[in-house]
Amino acid sequence: MTSPAPALVFDGVTVRYEVDASPAVDNVTFSLAAGERAALVGLNGSGKTTILLAAVGLVPYEGDIRVCGTPVSRRTAAEVRDRVGFLFNLPDDQLLFPKVIEDVAFGLLRRGFDRTEAYRKAVLALDSLGVGALAEWPLQHLSHGQKQRVALAGAMITDPPLLLLDEPSASLDPPGRRALAGILGRLDAAMLIATHDLDFGRRLCRRLILLEGGKVANDGEDLSTIQRLWEME
Amino acid sequence: MRTSWHEIWGSGRGPAARLAPQTRILAGAAFFAACLMSPALSAPGTVFITATTAVWIYASGLPGRALRSSALLGLAMFLPYFLLVPLMVKGPSVTGPGTGWAGALAVPWGILLHGLAGLLIATATIATLTASDLRGGLLALPFPRVLAAILVQIVHQTFVLLSETNRVAAAMAVRGGSGRWRAAVRMLSSLPRVWLPRILGRADRVAAAMEIRGFAEADLRIFGQRVIRAPDAVVIVLAGAVLAVAATLRLRLL
């Protein structure tokens, strides 16, 4: 039996936002096995978000990126994005519909699901995140934490094999952070979690990938390296 | 008491709210056009504009608070034109049914009546529609899908941007140590430097999210549409009749 393709592979990836500028991500190499969780940690501006955006083909890059075995390119972008659940740093940015249920069900409707079935699954997804009662609410009436859960429900409703999460714990209170870590911990998908919240990252992931100035400075389970480097800052 | 823009959407509880969304949009557009087309300077025209506006406001169930706010906004926008009347009496180019004061008053009266009616009809139409209704209605009408999707997204993002704008205004009031009105003035004057860059950044991120979620490629009719029933057909015919009466009144004046 062949093992499944890694959920995400970065091989010598460099990203420059302008041709002559210094790279935002510099020769980054790592891979994420199916179902594996890793925290991408680093200070602000270290390249975490850029790596997530490159993984779904939203920024041009040099090198090789593969999602579930498919190389990421302009041609394959739609196919790749169908396999990825993406959680933006600010949930307001990705909630595109006026009502909670519509936003969550959109991913299934787009894939041809019947509306009744899609809405039923959306309510189940919201229930699993503890916000099922909000299904019929207008989005503008939700708190930040509630919006974050709705956005997560929308990202995971299609059961994507890879979740890319950008600072999911930002702006959440400690109980909210614990609850979110619990929810994410129960999912089977591979996850790359960009965060500078070491506690949150550690709660979910054994593996920590430390970025500094766009380069991988450390990749492993040893937290002490990261703590030492960050305390030196 | 303030009435915010996003509170008006879908706030109407009148009989029109039970019609299909596309009927509400069509009827609102027809009444709006009829009021602008009808002559304001004749008694039948004035009665027609006033009656059409009143009936649509009643049918929409526009809440009293929103009605008062819209009426006050309309008066604030259009009454100042009456300040020009003394200048127009002396001027050589007064057009209208009379001369002197009567002719000069006719111009701002026409602006006030058309402007106020248009504003109230637009507000009443908005009150019959939630953002989901707007999407469903636009997609049911022969309107380019991409334009409909963009329009719906603009309305949706406007709700979010209003909160953002309020936060920027609050931050300016706190950091500038000023009151609400001064903060509002500062807010307006600093729009290009503070608000616009934020909005541009936001537009960039929303565009990225739309791309990742496949929003642009999706046919938004997947959310389902309300079919036209007998009451909708009656209202569409009535709206057409109102438009025809307005056209007749206009033609009689020519």
XYZ file of C-alpha atoms in Angstrom:
487
model
C 0.000 0.000 0.000
C 1.420 3.416 -0.945
C 1.403 6.138 1.674
C -0.589 9.269 0.828
C 1.241 12.229 -0.673
C 2.383 14.810 1.873
C -0.316 17.417 2.550
C 2.122 20.237 1.849
C 5.628 20.444 0.453
C 7.783 23.566 0.223
C 11.030 22.967 -1.626
C 13.475 25.872 -1.878
C 10.687 28.428 -2.028
C 11.541 32.105 -2.338
C 8.971 34.916 -2.516
C 9.728 38.487 -3.499
C 6.986 41.092 -3.547
C 9.078 43.322 -5.809
C 11.688 42.205 -8.309
C 14.728 43.833 -6.709
C 13.505 43.728 -3.116
C 14.930 41.386 -0.514
C 12.857 38.210 -0.277
C 9.907 38.026 2.125
C 10.461 34.257 2.163
C 13.954 32.999 1.441
C 14.703 29.453 0.253
C 12.227 27.779 2.589
C 12.029 23.986 2.635
C 9.754 21.821 4.751
C 6.981 19.302 4.301
C 3.855 18.381 6.204
C 2.635 14.774 6.169
C -1.052 13.937 5.788
C -2.789 14.658 9.107
C 0.309 16.266 10.625
C 0.057 19.552 12.514
C 2.820 22.142 12.632
C 2.974 25.633 14.054
C 4.705 28.230 11.936
C 6.070 30.606 14.542
C 7.916 33.839 14.169
C 7.785 37.511 14.957
C 5.689 39.979 12.998
C 6.997 40.313 9.446
C 8.921 37.044 9.543
C 7.058 35.664 6.488
C 4.381 33.464 8.078
C 1.407 34.874 6.176
C 3.396 34.986 2.925
C 4.064 31.246 3.225
C 0.351 30.555 3.674
C -0.582 32.751 0.707
C 2.079 31.126 -1.476
C 0.666 27.691 -0.606
C -2.624 28.606 -2.296
C -1.006 30.361 -5.246
C -1.829 33.901 -4.220
C 1.726 35.208 -4.442
C 4.262 34.398 -7.169
C 7.186 32.276 -5.969
C 10.358 30.542 -7.086
C 10.915 26.908 -6.138
C 8.386 24.127 -5.772
C 5.200 23.995 -3.721
C 2.910 20.953 -3.739
C -0.439 20.505 -2.039
C -1.447 16.828 -1.715
C 0.938 16.049 -4.560
C -0.340 18.763 -6.926
C 2.167 21.460 -7.868
C 0.819 24.927 -7.106
C 0.627 27.072 -10.229
C -1.766 29.491 -11.871
C -3.196 26.577 -13.859
C -3.783 24.331 -10.845
C -4.798 27.069 -8.386
C -8.519 26.165 -8.373
C -7.765 22.453 -7.867
C -5.334 23.241 -5.041
C -7.759 25.622 -3.305
C -10.448 22.946 -3.344
C -8.164 20.848 -1.126
C -7.376 23.628 1.320
C -9.333 25.263 4.114
C -7.954 28.744 4.759
C -8.564 30.818 7.863
C -7.571 34.467 7.525
C -6.174 36.500 10.386
C -9.267 38.735 10.409
C -12.450 36.707 9.910
C -14.246 39.753 8.492
C -12.007 39.479 5.428
C -13.266 36.042 4.453
C -16.934 36.159 5.443
C -18.557 37.016 2.136
C -22.259 36.447 2.711
C -24.840 38.301 4.781
C -26.055 35.339 6.829
C -24.034 32.840 8.846
C -25.623 29.742 7.294
C -25.121 31.038 3.756
C -21.442 31.688 4.352
C -20.785 28.287 5.876
C -22.818 26.369 3.264
C -21.209 28.190 0.316
C -18.319 25.713 -0.054
C -20.740 22.798 -0.418
C -23.202 24.635 -2.678
C -20.322 25.534 -4.967
C -19.489 21.845 -5.238
C -23.027 21.061 -6.378
C -24.620 19.979 -3.101
C -28.383 20.312 -2.818
C -29.317 23.401 -0.758
C -31.172 21.471 1.959
C -28.285 19.051 2.402
C -25.688 21.839 2.353
C -27.594 23.832 4.993
C -28.029 20.705 7.155
C -24.287 20.043 7.050
C -23.576 23.720 7.726
C -25.701 23.625 10.879
C -23.852 20.464 11.987
C -20.501 22.172 11.393
C -21.628 25.231 13.345
C -22.950 22.987 16.129
C -19.600 21.228 16.373
C -17.994 24.627 16.975
C -20.599 25.626 19.555
C -22.278 28.292 17.423
C -25.169 26.333 15.902
C -27.672 28.769 17.400
C -26.230 31.560 15.251
C -27.053 29.890 11.912
C -29.712 32.406 10.883
C -27.938 35.477 12.283
C -26.653 38.331 10.112
C -22.856 38.316 10.233
C -22.518 41.923 11.318
C -24.163 41.098 14.647
C -21.489 38.584 15.705
C -18.527 39.119 18.011
C -14.974 38.581 16.784
C -14.752 35.141 18.426
C -18.081 34.068 16.919
C -16.989 35.263 13.471
C -13.766 33.295 13.850
C -15.742 30.121 14.511
C -18.076 30.786 11.587
C -15.065 31.324 9.316
C -13.539 28.080 10.604
C -16.816 26.228 9.988
C -16.785 27.526 6.405
C -13.138 26.468 5.967
C -13.630 22.925 7.275
C -17.108 22.087 5.949
C -15.739 20.463 2.809
C -13.394 18.257 4.874
C -10.234 19.569 3.179
C -7.113 17.481 3.777
C -5.107 20.636 4.583
C -5.982 23.592 6.793
C -3.913 26.778 6.633
C -4.636 28.985 9.622
C -3.293 32.520 9.948
C -3.067 33.683 13.565
C -6.243 31.891 14.579
C -5.852 32.780 18.252
C -5.313 36.512 17.722
C -7.902 38.673 19.522
C -9.384 35.681 21.363
C -9.660 35.647 25.146
C -8.001 32.754 27.042
C -11.177 30.596 27.205
C -11.727 31.286 23.495
C -8.157 30.227 22.747
C -8.539 27.017 24.757
C -11.843 26.230 23.041
C -10.381 26.855 19.582
C -7.362 24.666 20.356
C -9.752 21.921 21.484
C -11.798 22.191 18.286
C -8.753 22.157 16.001
C -7.210 19.305 17.957
C -10.166 17.070 17.097
C -9.821 17.541 13.323
C -8.059 14.969 11.143
C -6.770 17.407 8.525
C -3.131 18.391 8.256
C -2.645 21.891 9.636
C -0.116 24.638 9.243
C -0.827 27.236 11.913
C 0.894 30.596 11.591
C 1.109 32.142 15.034
C 3.283 34.101 17.420
C 1.308 32.682 20.315
C 3.708 29.968 21.473
C 1.308 28.542 24.085
C -1.422 28.119 21.502
C 0.973 26.590 18.972
C 2.388 24.235 21.567
C -1.065 23.132 22.714
C -1.903 21.959 19.194
C 1.379 20.967 17.604
C 4.442 19.004 18.577
C 6.315 20.406 15.604
C 7.314 24.064 15.535
C 8.793 25.724 12.465
C 10.550 28.934 13.453
C 10.850 31.662 10.836
C 13.288 34.531 11.115
C 13.629 37.116 8.390
C 11.871 34.848 5.935
C 14.168 31.858 6.583
C 13.537 28.679 8.552
C 15.704 29.142 11.653
C 14.572 25.977 13.394
C 12.280 23.063 12.594
C 11.520 20.511 15.274
C 9.917 19.796 18.611
C 12.404 21.647 20.775
C 10.757 24.723 22.235
C 13.856 25.867 24.087
C 15.607 27.029 20.878
C 12.692 29.290 20.065
C 12.428 30.606 23.610
C 16.143 31.335 23.686
C 16.071 33.121 20.342
C 12.998 35.175 21.236
C 14.377 36.170 24.626
C 17.503 37.481 22.878
C 15.395 39.837 20.786
C -31.455 59.117 18.112
C -29.392 57.943 15.194
C -30.450 55.451 12.574
C -27.535 53.676 10.971
C -27.463 52.562 7.366
C -27.281 48.838 8.095
C -30.222 48.987 10.514
C -32.543 50.153 7.722
C -31.900 47.126 5.491
C -34.685 44.598 5.952
C -36.303 46.600 8.757
C -39.641 47.051 6.932
C -42.491 44.860 8.090
C -45.154 46.028 5.626
C -47.057 43.980 3.022
C -44.357 44.594 0.394
C -41.873 42.568 2.463
C -43.884 39.439 1.606
C -43.324 39.853 -2.138
C -40.501 38.125 -4.014
C -37.265 40.154 -3.734
C -37.126 40.806 -7.485
C -40.645 42.298 -7.320
C -39.606 44.631 -4.489
C -36.560 45.818 -6.447
C -38.587 46.300 -9.655
C -41.442 48.108 -7.882
C -39.032 50.359 -5.953
C -37.175 51.237 -9.158
C -40.447 51.908 -11.013
C -41.839 54.178 -8.262
C -38.501 55.995 -8.027
C -38.454 56.601 -11.787
C -42.131 57.626 -11.785
C -41.555 60.259 -9.099
C -38.566 61.719 -10.911
C -40.395 61.716 -14.233
C -43.601 63.322 -12.979
C -43.699 67.133 -13.178
C -43.445 68.768 -9.749
C -44.737 72.139 -10.867
C -48.326 71.135 -11.570
C -50.950 70.250 -8.983
C -51.635 66.749 -10.424
C -47.891 66.083 -10.549
C -47.402 67.139 -6.927
C -50.346 65.015 -5.779
C -49.093 62.053 -7.820
C -45.540 62.229 -6.409
C -46.786 62.631 -2.831
C -49.316 59.811 -3.122
C -46.878 57.377 -4.777
C -44.260 58.053 -2.115
C -46.762 57.686 0.743
C -48.208 54.427 -0.603
C -44.775 52.842 -1.078
C -43.627 53.947 2.386
C -46.795 52.392 3.857
C -46.364 49.186 1.825
C -42.725 48.837 2.863
C -43.505 49.269 6.556
C -40.507 51.599 6.894
C -40.031 52.144 10.661
C -40.933 55.636 11.918
C -37.427 56.355 13.177
C -35.875 55.573 9.785
C -38.595 57.606 8.059
C -37.902 60.643 10.259
C -34.135 60.342 9.767
C -34.469 60.059 5.993
C -36.923 62.959 5.823
C -34.612 65.145 7.921
C -31.647 64.193 5.730
C -33.666 65.039 2.619
C -34.771 68.397 4.017
C -31.190 69.209 5.028
C -30.005 68.356 1.523
C -32.686 70.103 -0.518
C -34.089 73.014 1.538
C -30.910 75.135 1.205
C -31.780 75.603 -2.481
C -34.518 78.004 -1.324
C -31.754 80.364 -0.139
C -31.036 81.034 -3.812
C -34.584 82.297 -4.475
C -33.877 86.018 -3.807
C -30.964 85.873 -6.242
C -33.075 84.117 -8.846
C -35.891 86.688 -8.634
C -33.475 89.368 -9.754
C -31.751 87.143 -12.276
C -32.627 87.119 -15.971
C -32.954 83.386 -16.519
C -35.813 82.252 -14.292
C -37.672 79.369 -15.861
C -40.992 78.031 -14.625
C -44.690 78.514 -14.826
C -44.626 82.063 -13.498
C -42.331 85.004 -13.318
C -40.819 86.824 -10.340
C -41.153 85.066 -6.990
C -43.451 82.312 -8.289
C -40.994 81.389 -11.030
C -38.022 81.529 -8.683
C -39.728 79.349 -6.074
C -40.656 76.755 -8.679
C -37.035 75.645 -9.182
C -36.127 74.751 -5.574
C -39.642 73.354 -5.065
C -39.085 70.926 -7.935
C -35.685 69.927 -6.530
C -37.135 69.462 -3.037
C -40.137 67.407 -4.137
C -38.220 65.168 -6.546
C -35.242 64.795 -4.205
C -37.243 64.043 -1.083
C -39.534 61.596 -2.870
C -36.593 59.805 -4.466
C -34.746 59.551 -1.172
C -37.789 58.245 0.729
C -38.680 55.706 -1.965
C -35.086 54.449 -2.052
C -35.040 54.153 1.757
C -38.411 52.364 1.769
C -37.171 49.932 -0.895
C -34.021 49.220 1.101
C -36.215 48.594 4.153
C -37.999 45.776 2.298
C -34.714 44.016 1.457
C -32.162 42.156 3.525
C -28.749 41.703 1.934
C -29.735 38.103 1.077
C -32.944 39.389 -0.556
C -30.924 41.867 -2.590
C -28.716 39.053 -3.881
C -31.704 36.813 -4.659
C -33.596 39.664 -6.337
C -30.710 40.892 -8.489
C -29.859 37.383 -9.631
C -33.488 36.744 -10.601
C -33.541 39.858 -12.788
C -31.863 40.042 -16.208
C -28.810 41.692 -14.720
C -25.202 40.602 -15.504
C -24.225 37.960 -12.911
C -20.792 39.443 -12.247
C -22.258 42.904 -11.639
C -24.865 41.425 -9.309
C -22.177 39.549 -7.356
C -20.032 42.672 -7.080
C -22.993 44.836 -6.031
C -24.023 42.336 -3.367
C -20.445 42.178 -2.105
C -20.246 45.992 -1.976
C -23.392 46.125 0.180
C -22.103 43.322 2.421
C -18.681 44.922 2.839
C -20.285 48.307 3.490
C -21.804 46.881 6.666
C -18.340 45.777 7.780
C -16.725 49.050 6.739
C -19.225 51.045 8.786
C -17.982 49.308 11.927
C -14.413 49.993 10.822
C -15.251 53.651 10.192
C -16.839 53.939 13.635
C -13.684 52.473 15.191
C -11.466 54.945 13.291
C -13.719 57.832 14.401
C -13.656 56.622 18.015
C -9.856 56.329 17.922
C -9.583 59.858 16.534
C -11.933 61.216 19.181
C -9.933 59.551 21.974
C -6.467 60.378 20.617
C -7.451 63.882 19.621
C -9.319 64.491 22.892
C -12.238 65.919 20.945
C -16.010 65.509 21.015
C -18.169 63.618 18.570
C -18.741 66.448 16.115
C -15.144 67.570 16.021
C -14.113 63.916 15.592
C -16.509 63.642 12.673
C -14.936 66.686 11.016
C -11.418 65.351 11.639
C -12.542 62.005 10.308
C -13.751 63.590 7.083
C -10.631 65.675 6.603
C -8.316 62.700 7.160
C -10.177 60.241 4.946
C -7.433 60.052 2.307
C -4.644 59.451 4.838
C -6.276 57.195 7.427
C -9.405 55.583 6.108
C -8.490 55.036 2.474
C -5.271 53.040 3.101
C -7.183 50.823 5.516
C -9.927 50.258 3.008
C -7.437 49.504 0.244
C -5.701 46.956 2.457
C -9.034 45.454 3.309
C -10.104 45.297 -0.346
C -6.881 43.438 -1.095
C -7.534 40.854 1.612
C -11.195 40.409 0.687
C -10.187 39.894 -2.952
C -7.734 37.194 -1.824
C -10.471 35.512 0.226
C -12.873 35.666 -2.728
C -10.261 33.984 -4.892
C -9.482 31.250 -2.376
C -13.154 30.520 -1.715
C -14.052 30.464 -5.417
C -16.546 33.326 -5.082
C -15.937 34.749 -8.556
C -16.526 31.457 -10.366
C -19.588 30.467 -8.363
C -23.077 31.022 -9.731
C -24.774 32.658 -6.770
C -28.145 31.294 -7.874
C -27.091 28.205 -5.888
C -28.719 29.889 -2.895
C -32.121 29.471 -4.527
C -34.653 31.984 -5.837
C -38.221 32.939 -5.041
C -40.608 32.418 -7.929
C -43.070 35.085 -9.020
C -46.609 34.458 -7.690
C -49.961 36.163 -8.287
C -49.440 39.064 -5.801
C -46.052 39.757 -7.397
C -47.627 39.907 -10.843
C -50.280 42.347 -9.575
C -47.637 44.633 -8.044
C -45.498 44.538 -11.204
C -48.533 45.512 -13.313
C -49.396 48.292 -10.840
C -45.827 49.600 -10.902
C -45.970 49.646 -14.696
C -49.249 51.578 -14.528
C -47.753 54.125 -12.138
C -44.843 54.583 -14.525
C -47.286 55.063 -17.417
C -49.277 57.712 -15.478
C -46.050 59.568 -14.697
C -45.076 59.488 -18.372
C -48.528 60.788 -19.337
C -48.299 63.654 -16.854
C -44.887 64.557 -18.212
C -46.063 64.429 -21.840
C -49.107 66.582 -21.094
C -46.789 69.256 -19.761
C -44.736 69.364 -22.943
